Amino acid sequence: MQYEHLLVAVDLTEECDPVIKRAMALAEPSKAKVSLVHIVEPMAMAFGGDVPMDLSQLQQQQFDQAKERMDRLFNKYPAINRGDSHLTYGQPRQEIHQLAKDQKCDLIVVGSHGRHGLALLLGSTANDVLHGAPCDVLAVRLLKKD
């Protein structure tokens, strides 16, 4: 099966390189479009929503850092079109699913740390994305560096 539009969910660490490379290799034979997505979770969500202080400045710094890292990925992978890629706030599962629907993606590619036991097969974000996805999902196993 050949895919036409791959949505690659990245965490913007060096660990996302194998995920992008796998997506590019899958896309290349059919000249499929590859889009990157990174979701910045609102800090209030990370702290359970009960944070008695204004986190907007920290949140903006986090978003700005993500934008800089995303720019580095575009420089590293010039075949990926900036205009087809997305950096947004929200809950990763919901945002990735909605973006995949809106952009008519037929494959979501995510990284996964192999953990022991069936319940821990996928990391929490990869596992969340898998459930209820509007298209196929490929979990690229990320090997632990020694």
mmCIF file of C-alpha atoms in Angstrom:
data_model
loop_
_atom_site.group_PDB
_atom_site.id
_atom_site.type_symbol
_atom_site.label_atom_id
_atom_site.label_comp_id
_atom_site.label_asym_id
_atom_site.label_seq_id
_atom_site.Cartn_x
_atom_site.Cartn_y
_atom_site.Cartn_z
ATOM 1 C CA MET A 1 0.000 0.000 0.000
ATOM 2 C CA GLN A 2 1.282 3.436 -0.897
ATOM 3 C CA TYR A 3 0.457 6.430 1.226
ATOM 4 C CA GLU A 4 -0.252 9.919 -0.093
ATOM 5 C CA HIS A 5 0.146 12.085 3.011
ATOM 6 C CA LEU A 6 2.136 11.171 6.120
ATOM 7 C CA LEU A 7 1.761 13.120 9.343
ATOM 8 C CA VAL A 8 4.887 12.728 11.476
ATOM 9 C CA ALA A 9 4.420 13.525 15.170
ATOM 10 C CA VAL A 10 7.743 14.705 16.582
ATOM 11 C CA ASP A 11 8.904 15.486 20.103
ATOM 12 C CA LEU A 12 11.710 17.742 18.796
ATOM 13 C CA THR A 13 14.494 15.790 20.474
ATOM 14 C CA GLU A 14 17.284 13.974 18.636
ATOM 15 C CA GLU A 15 15.210 10.841 19.088
ATOM 16 C CA CYS A 16 12.788 12.055 16.425
ATOM 17 C CA ASP A 17 15.390 11.608 13.639
ATOM 18 C CA PRO A 18 14.678 7.872 13.125
ATOM 19 C CA VAL A 19 10.950 8.654 13.004
ATOM 20 C CA ILE A 20 11.413 11.309 10.316
ATOM 21 C CA LYS A 21 13.835 9.126 8.360
ATOM 22 C CA ARG A 22 11.379 6.211 8.374
ATOM 23 C CA ALA A 23 8.566 8.478 7.198
ATOM 24 C CA MET A 24 10.733 9.937 4.423
ATOM 25 C CA ALA A 25 11.710 6.434 3.271
ATOM 26 C CA LEU A 26 8.041 5.409 3.133
ATOM 27 C CA ALA A 27 7.030 8.577 1.311
ATOM 28 C CA GLU A 28 9.827 8.627 -1.261
ATOM 29 C CA PRO A 29 8.699 5.853 -3.681
ATOM 30 C CA SER A 30 5.230 7.360 -4.153
ATOM 31 C CA LYS A 31 6.301 11.001 -3.682
ATOM 32 C CA ALA A 32 3.865 11.259 -0.759
ATOM 33 C CA LYS A 33 3.641 14.506 1.177
ATOM 34 C CA VAL A 34 5.305 14.506 4.615
ATOM 35 C CA SER A 35 4.079 16.928 7.268
ATOM 36 C CA LEU A 36 5.538 17.383 10.733
ATOM 37 C CA VAL A 37 3.480 18.131 13.810
ATOM 38 C CA HIS A 38 4.558 19.029 17.311
ATOM 39 C CA ILE A 39 2.034 19.694 20.040
ATOM 40 C CA VAL A 40 2.975 21.903 22.969
ATOM 41 C CA GLU A 41 0.850 20.847 25.918
ATOM 42 C CA PRO A 42 -0.551 23.713 27.959
ATOM 43 C CA MET A 43 1.413 23.847 31.215
ATOM 44 C CA ALA A 44 -1.766 23.912 33.260
ATOM 45 C CA MET A 45 -2.599 20.469 31.800
ATOM 46 C CA ALA A 46 0.807 19.137 32.799
ATOM 47 C CA PHE A 47 0.218 20.270 36.379
ATOM 48 C CA GLY A 48 -3.355 19.015 36.534
ATOM 49 C CA GLY A 49 -4.930 22.416 35.933
ATOM 50 C CA ASP A 50 -4.578 23.557 39.560
ATOM 51 C CA VAL A 51 -1.695 25.984 39.201
ATOM 52 C CA PRO A 52 -2.223 29.181 41.213
ATOM 53 C CA MET A 53 0.125 31.288 39.054
ATOM 54 C CA ASP A 54 0.279 32.807 35.587
ATOM 55 C CA LEU A 55 2.221 30.452 33.342
ATOM 56 C CA SER A 56 1.722 32.422 30.122
ATOM 57 C CA GLN A 57 5.306 33.707 29.948
ATOM 58 C CA LEU A 58 6.766 30.235 30.558
ATOM 59 C CA GLN A 59 4.303 28.789 28.060
ATOM 60 C CA GLN A 60 5.404 31.320 25.426
ATOM 61 C CA GLN A 61 9.071 30.477 26.057
ATOM 62 C CA GLN A 62 8.262 26.788 25.629
ATOM 63 C CA PHE A 63 6.464 27.538 22.349
ATOM 64 C CA ASP A 64 9.352 29.715 21.095
ATOM 65 C CA GLN A 65 11.876 26.968 21.890
ATOM 66 C CA ALA A 66 9.717 24.447 20.039
ATOM 67 C CA LYS A 67 9.588 26.778 17.023
ATOM 68 C CA GLU A 68 13.405 27.058 17.010
ATOM 69 C CA ARG A 69 13.780 23.265 17.189
ATOM 70 C CA MET A 70 11.202 22.823 14.426
ATOM 71 C CA ASP A 71 13.190 25.281 12.272
ATOM 72 C CA ARG A 72 16.315 23.156 12.814
ATOM 73 C CA LEU A 73 14.410 20.102 11.569
ATOM 74 C CA PHE A 74 13.398 21.958 8.402
ATOM 75 C CA ASN A 75 17.051 22.853 7.811
ATOM 76 C CA LYS A 76 18.069 19.236 8.406
ATOM 77 C CA TYR A 77 15.269 17.815 6.203
ATOM 78 C CA PRO A 78 14.757 20.338 3.373
ATOM 79 C CA ALA A 79 12.350 18.006 1.531
ATOM 80 C CA ILE A 80 9.743 18.695 4.233
ATOM 81 C CA ASN A 81 7.653 21.743 3.423
ATOM 82 C CA ARG A 82 7.312 24.199 6.321
ATOM 83 C CA GLY A 83 3.873 25.213 5.079
ATOM 84 C CA ASP A 84 2.593 21.645 5.453
ATOM 85 C CA SER A 85 3.807 21.345 9.031
ATOM 86 C CA HIS A 86 2.226 22.372 12.292
ATOM 87 C CA LEU A 87 3.197 23.618 15.738
ATOM 88 C CA THR A 88 0.264 24.111 18.070
ATOM 89 C CA TYR A 89 -0.975 24.056 21.657
ATOM 90 C CA GLY A 90 -3.234 21.321 22.930
ATOM 91 C CA GLN A 91 -3.626 17.737 23.972
ATOM 92 C CA PRO A 92 -1.458 15.609 21.633
ATOM 93 C CA ARG A 93 -3.955 12.854 20.866
ATOM 94 C CA GLN A 94 -6.801 15.219 20.043
ATOM 95 C CA GLU A 95 -4.681 17.625 18.019
ATOM 96 C CA ILE A 96 -2.929 14.894 16.015
ATOM 97 C CA HIS A 97 -6.209 13.106 15.249
ATOM 98 C CA GLN A 98 -7.922 16.337 14.211
ATOM 99 C CA LEU A 99 -4.996 17.424 12.071
ATOM 100 C CA ALA A 100 -4.856 14.008 10.374
ATOM 101 C CA LYS A 101 -8.566 14.341 9.534
ATOM 102 C CA ASP A 102 -8.352 17.967 8.396
ATOM 103 C CA GLN A 103 -5.273 17.351 6.239
ATOM 104 C CA LYS A 104 -6.600 14.026 4.882
ATOM 105 C CA CYS A 105 -3.528 12.135 6.064
ATOM 106 C CA ASP A 106 -3.511 8.402 5.486
ATOM 107 C CA LEU A 107 -0.660 7.556 7.878
ATOM 108 C CA ILE A 108 0.431 8.969 11.229
ATOM 109 C CA VAL A 109 4.046 8.169 12.150
ATOM 110 C CA VAL A 110 5.083 8.349 15.819
ATOM 111 C CA GLY A 111 8.091 7.277 17.849
ATOM 112 C CA SER A 112 7.762 4.615 20.504
ATOM 113 C CA HIS A 113 10.102 3.491 23.251
ATOM 114 C CA GLY A 114 9.930 -0.280 23.498
ATOM 115 C CA ARG A 115 8.952 -1.138 27.045
ATOM 116 C CA HIS A 116 8.325 -4.480 28.699
ATOM 117 C CA GLY A 117 4.891 -6.003 28.687
ATOM 118 C CA LEU A 118 1.990 -5.547 26.313
ATOM 119 C CA ALA A 119 0.499 -2.629 28.256
ATOM 120 C CA LEU A 120 3.786 -0.719 28.004
ATOM 121 C CA LEU A 121 4.470 -1.503 24.348
ATOM 122 C CA LEU A 122 3.937 2.106 23.338
ATOM 123 C CA GLY A 123 4.773 5.306 25.163
ATOM 124 C CA SER A 124 1.837 7.273 26.466
ATOM 125 C CA THR A 125 1.620 9.671 23.506
ATOM 126 C CA ALA A 126 2.117 6.939 20.907
ATOM 127 C CA ASN A 127 -0.463 4.790 22.679
ATOM 128 C CA ASP A 128 -2.932 7.681 22.833
ATOM 129 C CA VAL A 129 -2.473 8.442 19.136
ATOM 130 C CA LEU A 130 -3.035 4.819 18.185
ATOM 131 C CA HIS A 131 -6.457 4.634 19.819
ATOM 132 C CA GLY A 132 -9.162 6.257 17.741
ATOM 133 C CA ALA A 133 -6.832 7.398 14.972
ATOM 134 C CA PRO A 134 -8.611 8.317 11.744
ATOM 135 C CA CYS A 135 -6.006 6.475 9.638
ATOM 136 C CA ASP A 136 -3.149 3.976 9.877
ATOM 137 C CA VAL A 137 -0.518 4.556 12.573
ATOM 138 C CA LEU A 138 3.103 3.461 12.380
ATOM 139 C CA ALA A 139 4.982 3.343 15.673
ATOM 140 C CA VAL A 140 8.722 3.536 14.986
ATOM 141 C CA ARG A 141 10.638 1.852 17.757
ATOM 142 C CA LEU A 142 13.208 4.140 19.305
ATOM 143 C CA LEU A 143 16.205 2.325 20.660
ATOM 144 C CA LYS A 144 17.591 3.345 24.015
ATOM 145 C CA LYS A 145 21.080 4.828 23.806
ATOM 146 C CA ASP A 146 23.604 3.135 26.097
#
